[in-house]
Amino acid sequence: MDAYGKVGDLGRVVQVYKRMLEEDLSPNMVSYSILISGLCGNGRMLEACGIFGQIIKRGFGPSLITYGSLIDGFCKMGNLKDGFHLFDDMIEKGHQPDVVVYNVLLHGLCKKGMARSALRFFFNSVSKGLKSNIFIFNSLMDGFCRLKQLRNAVKVYMLMGMYSVKPDIVTYTLLVRGASKQGKLDAALLVLFQMLKRGFPGDAITYCTLMDGFCKHKNPTAGLQIFKLMQTNGVVPDIAVYNVLLNMLLKDSHLEEASKLFRQLVEKGPKPDIITYNTMICGYCSLQRLDEAISLFQQLTSLFGPNSIPYTILIDAFCKEGRMDEAMSMFSKMLEKGPEPNVVTYGCLIDGYFKSQDMRTATELHEEMLENQISPNIVSYSILIDGFCKQGLMLEASLAFCCALDRRLLPDVVAYSILIRGYCKVGRLVEAKLLCEQMFMEGVMPDDLLERTLVEYNL
């Protein structure tokens, strides 16, 4: 059992266990621990708990390893209640939890968005003799970064020195990613430079995260500089890095350079993945180079099979050019080949038909989407509201807005802005003003476009 357990062959572990029972051989605590560990690792918690019950029934005292496996299994399933119940039971039975068990519980709390609770648990555990390690601090930092609480993540980083724990590459990457995702790119750069100063060259993930941050905040030049810094520090780019690089080049309208890099990847590697192809297809479409986009789409489907994303990208491109017959043809092929259209696919088509003055087809597609049990989002309803407003059909626009509310979809500034402008354009300023008041009561702040509308109509 031990040999099969070490290679993760749960099927063989179970077979050996059953044979032991058939031959009237009594499993010992080691056998039970191996079996429980395998079951927990495969998410089979009900069976693992059954075996745990047998251990108790036979009078065995569960080992620290057994408790650890069960706690880990429950935490990975998000069942923290049972995980902590076992933790308390373990302590009552005289077992002193090791740092691995503490880290499992801390990580479980952080994954559930309970980073503050995790930090309190950490301080409480330290007071009881826990010797912290880098894994615990990284889990805490990751938890706060997931909650977009960069300040608290930095505070955890500052605590590391107090406990004589040195940061590793994961620590710095977590901070870089957390800062980048919040748009705090200056802070992300400071972390990167501190990492380099400490002698860590970083890895592909570190640089890729920062490059992506600059790309999303429309600063491809800075992103390219990070790519060059990465090469200077001897870090080999993987395909994820090249995908971000291609995206930056395309967003900066460097199509020829991006195409050259793509060909280089095809010929020399690293091998392009589906994201690479989708990035290039999207880039070609955004620059109205649909023939090249279709050619790449055909290559992609032959290599990776049908996928909803490239279909949706091409449908959107055809719609934006008013080529609705080709958009619908692509949609029909999508239905025929297998990838299910999603809310974004339908949104592109509905918006395209509204802009082509074909309101009937647009509304029919919306109904079809609902019939196919594809849940609309606030963007879907914003498209409907916009389409009706542009035709002066304010009753229909208002009904669409109410439908969004009925589905518990909270209107954003875009949805409010479209409907308010629609009312203003047909001279119904009372309704526009009431809607403004509702928007402010919901805590939605106007954007620049809506601000201009409010000033223009003296609302």
Coordinates of C-alpha atoms in Angstrom, one line a residue:
M1 CA 0.0 0.0 0.0
D2 CA 2.8 2.4 0.9
A3 CA 4.4 2.0 -2.6
Y4 CA 1.2 2.6 -4.4
G5 CA 0.3 5.5 -2.1
K6 CA 3.6 7.2 -2.9
V7 CA 2.9 7.2 -6.6
G8 CA -0.7 8.3 -6.2
D9 CA -2.3 5.1 -7.4
L10 CA -5.4 5.1 -5.3
G11 CA -7.0 2.3 -7.3
R12 CA -4.3 -0.1 -6.3
V13 CA -4.3 1.1 -2.7
V14 CA -8.0 0.3 -2.4
Q15 CA -7.4 -3.1 -4.1
V16 CA -4.8 -4.0 -1.5
Y17 CA -7.0 -2.8 1.3
K18 CA -9.9 -4.9 0.1
R19 CA -7.7 -8.0 -0.3
M20 CA -6.5 -7.5 3.3
L21 CA -10.1 -7.6 4.5
E22 CA -10.9 -10.7 2.3
E23 CA -7.9 -12.5 3.8
D24 CA -8.9 -11.5 7.4
L25 CA -5.8 -9.4 7.8
S26 CA -6.4 -6.5 10.1
P27 CA -5.2 -3.2 8.7
N28 CA -2.9 -1.3 11.1
M29 CA -2.8 2.5 11.6
V30 CA -0.2 2.9 8.8
S31 CA -2.5 1.2 6.3
Y32 CA -5.5 3.3 7.3
S33 CA -3.4 6.5 7.0
I34 CA -2.3 5.6 3.5
L35 CA -5.8 4.9 2.4
I36 CA -7.3 8.0 4.0
S37 CA -4.5 10.2 2.5
G38 CA -5.3 8.8 -1.0
L39 CA -9.1 9.2 -0.6
C40 CA -8.7 12.8 0.6
G41 CA -6.3 13.6 -2.2
N42 CA -8.9 12.5 -4.7
G43 CA -11.8 14.4 -3.0
R44 CA -13.5 11.3 -1.8
M45 CA -14.2 12.7 1.6
L46 CA -17.3 10.6 2.5
E47 CA -15.3 7.4 2.1
A48 CA -12.3 8.9 4.0
C49 CA -14.6 9.8 6.9
G50 CA -16.0 6.2 6.8
I51 CA -12.5 4.8 7.2
F52 CA -11.8 7.3 9.9
G53 CA -14.9 6.1 11.7
Q54 CA -13.6 2.5 11.5
I55 CA -10.3 3.7 13.1
I56 CA -12.2 5.1 16.0
K57 CA -14.4 2.0 16.3
R58 CA -11.4 -0.3 16.4
G59 CA -9.9 1.8 19.2
F60 CA -6.9 3.2 17.2
G61 CA -5.8 6.7 18.0
P62 CA -5.7 8.6 14.7
S63 CA -2.2 9.8 13.9
L64 CA -1.2 13.4 13.1
I65 CA -0.8 12.4 9.4
T66 CA -4.4 11.0 9.4
Y67 CA -5.8 14.2 10.9
G68 CA -3.7 16.3 8.5
S69 CA -5.0 14.4 5.4
L70 CA -8.6 14.9 6.5
I71 CA -8.2 18.6 7.4
D72 CA -6.5 19.2 4.0
G73 CA -9.3 17.4 2.1
F74 CA -12.0 19.4 3.8
C75 CA -10.2 22.7 3.3
K76 CA -9.7 21.9 -0.4
M77 CA -13.4 21.4 -0.7
G78 CA -14.1 24.7 1.0
N79 CA -15.5 22.9 4.1
L80 CA -13.7 24.9 6.7
K81 CA -16.3 24.0 9.4
D82 CA -15.4 20.3 9.4
G83 CA -11.7 21.1 8.9
F84 CA -11.6 23.2 12.1
H85 CA -13.8 20.6 13.9
L86 CA -11.1 18.0 13.2
F87 CA -8.4 20.5 14.2
D88 CA -10.0 20.9 17.6
D89 CA -10.6 17.2 18.0
M90 CA -6.9 16.6 17.2
I91 CA -5.8 18.9 19.9
E92 CA -8.2 17.4 22.4
K93 CA -6.7 13.9 21.6
G94 CA -3.3 15.2 22.6
H95 CA -1.8 15.8 19.1
Q96 CA 0.2 19.0 18.6
P97 CA -0.5 20.3 15.1
D98 CA 2.5 20.9 13.0
V99 CA 3.2 23.8 10.7
V100 CA 1.7 21.9 7.7
V101 CA -1.7 21.6 9.4
Y102 CA -1.7 25.3 10.3
N103 CA -0.7 26.3 6.8
V104 CA -3.6 24.1 5.3
L105 CA -6.1 25.9 7.6
L106 CA -4.7 29.3 6.9
H107 CA -4.7 28.7 3.2
G108 CA -8.3 27.4 3.4
L109 CA -9.4 30.6 5.1
C110 CA -7.6 32.8 2.6
K111 CA -9.2 31.0 -0.4
K112 CA -12.6 31.6 1.1
G113 CA -11.9 35.3 1.3
M114 CA -11.3 35.3 5.1
A115 CA -7.8 36.7 5.2
R116 CA -8.5 38.7 8.3
S117 CA -9.7 35.6 10.1
A118 CA -6.6 33.8 8.8
L119 CA -4.3 36.5 10.3
R120 CA -6.1 36.3 13.7
F121 CA -5.7 32.5 13.6
F122 CA -2.0 33.0 12.7
F123 CA -1.4 35.3 15.7
N124 CA -3.3 32.9 18.0
S125 CA -1.3 30.0 16.7
V126 CA 2.0 31.8 17.2
S127 CA 1.1 32.5 20.8
K128 CA 0.7 28.7 21.2
G129 CA 4.1 27.9 19.9
L130 CA 3.7 27.8 16.1
K131 CA 7.0 28.3 14.2
S132 CA 6.0 30.1 11.1
N133 CA 7.5 29.6 7.7
I134 CA 7.5 31.2 4.2
F135 CA 4.4 29.1 3.1
I136 CA 2.3 30.6 5.9
F137 CA 3.3 34.2 5.0
N138 CA 2.8 33.6 1.3
S139 CA -0.7 32.2 2.0
L140 CA -1.6 35.3 4.1
M141 CA -0.3 37.7 1.4
D142 CA -2.1 35.8 -1.3
G143 CA -5.3 36.0 0.7
F144 CA -5.1 39.8 1.1
C145 CA -4.1 40.3 -2.6
R146 CA -7.1 38.3 -3.7
L147 CA -9.3 40.8 -1.7
K148 CA -7.4 43.7 -3.4
Q149 CA -6.1 44.7 0.0
L150 CA -2.5 45.4 -1.0
R151 CA -1.8 47.5 2.0
N152 CA -2.5 44.6 4.3
A153 CA -0.5 42.2 2.1
V154 CA 2.5 44.6 2.5
K155 CA 1.9 44.6 6.3
V156 CA 2.2 40.8 6.3
Y157 CA 5.4 41.2 4.2
M158 CA 6.8 43.5 6.8
L159 CA 5.9 41.0 9.6
M160 CA 8.2 38.4 8.0
G161 CA 11.4 40.0 9.4
M162 CA 10.0 40.0 12.9
Y163 CA 9.7 36.2 12.6
S164 CA 13.1 35.7 10.9
V165 CA 11.4 34.5 7.7
K166 CA 13.0 35.5 4.4
P167 CA 10.9 36.2 1.4
D168 CA 11.2 34.0 -1.7
I169 CA 10.4 34.4 -5.4
V170 CA 6.7 33.5 -4.7
T171 CA 6.5 36.4 -2.1
Y172 CA 7.7 39.0 -4.6
T173 CA 5.5 37.6 -7.4
L174 CA 2.4 37.8 -5.2
L175 CA 3.1 41.4 -4.4
V176 CA 3.9 42.3 -8.0
R177 CA 0.7 40.6 -9.1
G178 CA -1.4 42.1 -6.4
A179 CA -0.1 45.6 -7.2
S180 CA -0.5 45.1 -10.9
K181 CA -4.1 43.9 -10.7
Q182 CA -5.0 47.0 -8.7
G183 CA -3.3 49.3 -11.3
K184 CA -0.6 50.3 -8.8
L185 CA 2.1 49.8 -11.3
D186 CA 4.6 52.1 -9.6
A187 CA 4.3 50.0 -6.5
A188 CA 4.7 46.8 -8.6
L189 CA 7.9 48.2 -10.1
L190 CA 9.3 49.0 -6.7
V191 CA 8.7 45.4 -5.6
L192 CA 10.4 44.1 -8.7
F193 CA 13.5 46.3 -8.2
Q194 CA 13.6 45.3 -4.5
M195 CA 13.5 41.6 -5.6
L196 CA 16.4 42.2 -8.0
K197 CA 18.3 44.0 -5.3
R198 CA 17.9 41.0 -3.0
G199 CA 19.4 38.8 -5.7
F200 CA 16.3 37.2 -7.1
P201 CA 16.2 37.4 -10.9
G202 CA 12.5 36.6 -10.9
D203 CA 10.7 34.1 -13.1
A204 CA 8.5 34.3 -16.1
I205 CA 5.4 34.6 -14.0
T206 CA 6.7 37.7 -12.2
Y207 CA 7.5 39.6 -15.4
C208 CA 4.4 38.4 -17.2
T209 CA 2.2 39.7 -14.5
L210 CA 3.8 43.2 -14.6
M211 CA 3.8 43.3 -18.4
D212 CA 0.1 42.4 -18.5
G213 CA -0.6 45.2 -16.0
F214 CA 1.1 47.8 -18.2
C215 CA -0.8 46.4 -21.2
K216 CA -4.2 46.6 -19.5
H217 CA -3.4 50.2 -18.4
K218 CA -2.5 51.2 -22.0
N219 CA 1.2 51.6 -21.5
P220 CA 2.7 49.0 -23.9
T221 CA 6.0 50.9 -24.1
A222 CA 6.7 50.3 -20.4
G223 CA 5.6 46.7 -20.9
L224 CA 8.2 46.2 -23.6
Q225 CA 10.8 47.6 -21.3
I226 CA 9.9 45.0 -18.7
F227 CA 10.3 42.3 -21.4
K228 CA 13.8 43.6 -22.2
L229 CA 14.6 43.7 -18.5
M230 CA 13.5 40.1 -18.2
Q231 CA 15.8 39.0 -21.0
T232 CA 18.7 41.0 -19.4
N233 CA 18.2 39.1 -16.2
G234 CA 18.5 35.8 -18.0
V235 CA 14.9 34.8 -17.5
V236 CA 13.6 32.7 -20.4
P237 CA 10.1 33.8 -21.6
D238 CA 7.4 31.2 -21.8
I239 CA 4.4 31.2 -24.1
A240 CA 2.4 33.2 -21.5
V241 CA 4.9 36.0 -21.7
Y242 CA 4.9 36.0 -25.5
N243 CA 1.1 36.1 -25.5
V244 CA 1.2 39.3 -23.4
L245 CA 3.9 40.7 -25.6
L246 CA 1.8 40.0 -28.8
N247 CA -1.2 41.6 -27.1
M248 CA 0.9 44.7 -26.4
L249 CA 2.3 45.0 -29.9
L250 CA -1.2 44.6 -31.4
K251 CA -2.8 47.2 -29.1
D252 CA 0.0 49.6 -30.1
S253 CA -0.9 48.9 -33.8
H254 CA 2.5 47.1 -34.4
L255 CA 0.8 44.4 -36.5
E256 CA 3.7 43.6 -38.7
E257 CA 6.0 43.2 -35.7
A258 CA 3.4 41.0 -34.0
S259 CA 3.0 38.9 -37.1
K260 CA 6.7 38.4 -37.4
L261 CA 7.0 37.3 -33.8
F262 CA 4.1 34.9 -34.2
R263 CA 5.8 33.3 -37.2
Q264 CA 8.9 33.0 -35.1
L265 CA 7.0 31.2 -32.4
V266 CA 5.5 28.8 -34.9
E267 CA 8.9 28.0 -36.3
K268 CA 11.2 28.1 -33.3
G269 CA 9.0 27.9 -30.2
P270 CA 7.8 28.1 -27.6
K271 CA 4.8 26.5 -29.3
P272 CA 1.8 28.9 -29.6
D273 CA -1.2 27.8 -27.6
I274 CA -4.9 28.6 -28.1
I275 CA -4.5 32.0 -26.3
T276 CA -1.7 32.9 -28.8
Y277 CA -4.0 32.3 -31.8
N278 CA -6.9 34.1 -30.2
T279 CA -4.7 37.1 -29.4
M280 CA -3.6 37.3 -33.1
I281 CA -7.1 36.8 -34.4
C282 CA -8.4 39.5 -32.2
G283 CA -5.5 41.8 -33.3
Y284 CA -6.2 41.2 -37.0
C285 CA -10.0 41.9 -36.4
S286 CA -9.4 45.1 -34.5
L287 CA -7.3 46.4 -37.5
Q288 CA -10.0 45.2 -40.0
R289 CA -7.7 42.5 -41.4
L290 CA -10.4 39.8 -41.5
D291 CA -8.9 37.7 -44.2
E292 CA -5.8 37.0 -42.1
A293 CA -8.0 36.5 -39.0
I294 CA -10.1 33.9 -40.8
S295 CA -6.9 32.1 -42.0
L296 CA -5.6 31.9 -38.5
F297 CA -9.0 30.8 -37.2
Q298 CA -8.9 27.9 -39.7
Q299 CA -5.4 26.9 -38.4
L300 CA -6.6 27.2 -34.8
T301 CA -9.6 24.9 -35.3
S302 CA -7.4 22.3 -37.1
L303 CA -4.9 22.3 -34.2
F304 CA -7.1 22.7 -31.2
G305 CA -10.6 21.9 -32.3
P306 CA -13.7 24.2 -32.1
N307 CA -13.7 26.8 -29.4
S308 CA -16.3 29.5 -28.6
I309 CA -13.8 32.4 -28.2
P310 CA -12.4 32.6 -31.7
Y311 CA -15.9 32.2 -33.1
T312 CA -17.1 35.0 -31.0
I313 CA -14.2 37.3 -31.9
L314 CA -15.0 36.8 -35.6
I315 CA -18.7 37.3 -35.2
D316 CA -18.0 40.5 -33.3
A317 CA -15.7 41.7 -36.1
F318 CA -18.3 41.0 -38.8
C319 CA -21.0 42.8 -36.7
K320 CA -18.8 45.8 -36.2
E321 CA -18.4 46.1 -40.0
G322 CA -22.1 45.6 -40.6
R323 CA -21.5 42.3 -42.4
M324 CA -24.5 40.6 -40.6
D325 CA -24.9 37.8 -43.2
E326 CA -21.4 36.7 -42.6
A327 CA -21.8 37.1 -38.8
M328 CA -24.9 34.9 -38.9
S329 CA -23.1 32.4 -41.1
M330 CA -20.3 32.1 -38.6
F331 CA -22.9 31.7 -35.8
S332 CA -24.5 28.9 -37.7
K333 CA -21.2 27.1 -38.2
M334 CA -20.6 27.6 -34.5
L335 CA -23.8 25.8 -33.6
E336 CA -23.1 23.1 -36.2
K337 CA -19.5 22.4 -35.0
G338 CA -20.2 22.2 -31.3
P339 CA -18.9 25.0 -29.2
E340 CA -21.8 26.5 -27.3
P341 CA -22.4 30.2 -27.9
N342 CA -22.4 32.2 -24.7
V343 CA -23.8 35.5 -23.5
V344 CA -21.0 37.4 -25.2
T345 CA -21.6 35.7 -28.5
Y346 CA -25.3 36.7 -28.4
G347 CA -24.5 40.2 -27.2
C348 CA -22.3 40.8 -30.3
L349 CA -25.1 39.6 -32.6
I350 CA -27.8 41.5 -30.9
D351 CA -25.8 44.7 -30.9
G352 CA -24.9 44.2 -34.6
Y353 CA -28.5 43.8 -35.6
F354 CA -29.7 46.8 -33.6
K355 CA -27.0 48.9 -35.4
S356 CA -28.1 47.5 -38.7
Q357 CA -31.7 48.7 -37.9
D358 CA -33.0 45.1 -37.7
M359 CA -34.7 45.3 -34.4
R360 CA -36.8 42.3 -35.0
T361 CA -33.9 39.9 -35.4
A362 CA -32.1 41.5 -32.4
T363 CA -35.1 40.9 -30.1
E364 CA -35.6 37.4 -31.4
L365 CA -32.0 36.6 -30.7
H366 CA -32.4 37.8 -27.1
E367 CA -35.4 35.6 -26.7
E368 CA -33.5 32.7 -28.2
M369 CA -30.7 33.2 -25.7
L370 CA -33.2 33.1 -22.8
E371 CA -34.8 29.9 -24.3
N372 CA -31.4 28.3 -24.4
Q373 CA -31.0 29.1 -20.7
I374 CA -28.1 31.4 -21.2
S375 CA -28.3 34.0 -18.4
P376 CA -28.1 37.6 -19.6
N377 CA -25.8 40.0 -17.7
I378 CA -26.0 43.7 -17.3
V379 CA -24.1 44.2 -20.5
S380 CA -26.8 42.2 -22.4
Y381 CA -29.5 44.5 -21.1
S382 CA -27.4 47.6 -21.7
I383 CA -27.2 46.5 -25.4
L384 CA -31.0 46.1 -25.5
I385 CA -31.6 49.4 -23.7
D386 CA -29.3 51.2 -26.1
G387 CA -30.9 49.6 -29.2
F388 CA -34.4 50.7 -28.1
C389 CA -33.3 54.2 -27.0
K390 CA -31.7 54.9 -30.4
Q391 CA -35.1 54.0 -32.0
G392 CA -36.9 56.3 -29.5
L393 CA -38.7 53.3 -28.0
M394 CA -38.5 54.4 -24.4
L395 CA -41.2 52.1 -23.1
E396 CA -39.3 49.0 -24.4
A397 CA -36.0 50.5 -23.1
S398 CA -37.6 51.0 -19.6
L399 CA -39.0 47.4 -19.7
A400 CA -35.5 46.0 -20.5
F401 CA -34.1 48.1 -17.6
C402 CA -36.8 46.7 -15.2
C403 CA -36.1 43.1 -16.5
A404 CA -32.5 43.6 -15.4
L405 CA -33.6 44.6 -12.0
D406 CA -36.0 41.7 -11.8
R407 CA -33.1 39.4 -12.4
R408 CA -31.2 41.0 -9.6
L409 CA -28.7 42.5 -12.0
L410 CA -27.4 45.8 -10.6
P411 CA -27.3 48.5 -13.3
D412 CA -23.9 50.1 -13.7
V413 CA -23.1 53.6 -14.9
V414 CA -23.3 52.5 -18.6
A415 CA -26.8 51.2 -18.2
Y416 CA -28.0 54.3 -16.3
S417 CA -26.2 56.6 -18.8
I418 CA -27.8 55.0 -21.8
L419 CA -31.3 55.2 -20.4
I420 CA -30.9 58.7 -19.0
R421 CA -29.5 60.0 -22.3
G422 CA -32.4 58.3 -24.1
Y423 CA -35.0 60.1 -22.0
C424 CA -33.2 63.4 -22.5
K425 CA -33.1 63.1 -26.2
V426 CA -36.9 62.6 -26.4
G427 CA -37.5 65.5 -24.0
R428 CA -38.7 63.4 -21.1
L429 CA -36.5 65.2 -18.5
V430 CA -38.7 64.3 -15.5
E431 CA -38.0 60.6 -16.0
A432 CA -34.3 61.3 -16.7
K433 CA -34.1 63.3 -13.4
L434 CA -35.8 60.5 -11.4
L435 CA -33.5 58.0 -12.9
C436 CA -30.5 60.1 -11.9
E437 CA -31.8 60.3 -8.3
Q438 CA -32.2 56.5 -8.3
M439 CA -28.6 56.1 -9.6
F440 CA -27.2 58.3 -6.9
M441 CA -29.2 56.4 -4.2
E442 CA -27.7 53.1 -5.5
G443 CA -24.2 54.6 -5.1
V444 CA -23.4 54.7 -8.8
M445 CA -21.3 57.7 -9.8
P446 CA -21.7 59.2 -13.3
D447 CA -18.8 58.9 -15.8
D448 CA -17.5 61.8 -18.0
L449 CA -20.1 61.2 -20.8
L450 CA -23.0 61.2 -18.4
E451 CA -21.6 64.3 -16.6
R452 CA -21.7 66.1 -19.9
T453 CA -25.3 65.0 -20.5
L454 CA -26.4 66.2 -17.0
V455 CA -24.8 69.6 -17.6
E456 CA -26.3 69.8 -21.2
Y457 CA -29.8 69.2 -20.0
N458 CA -29.4 71.0 -16.7
L459 CA -30.3 67.9 -14.5

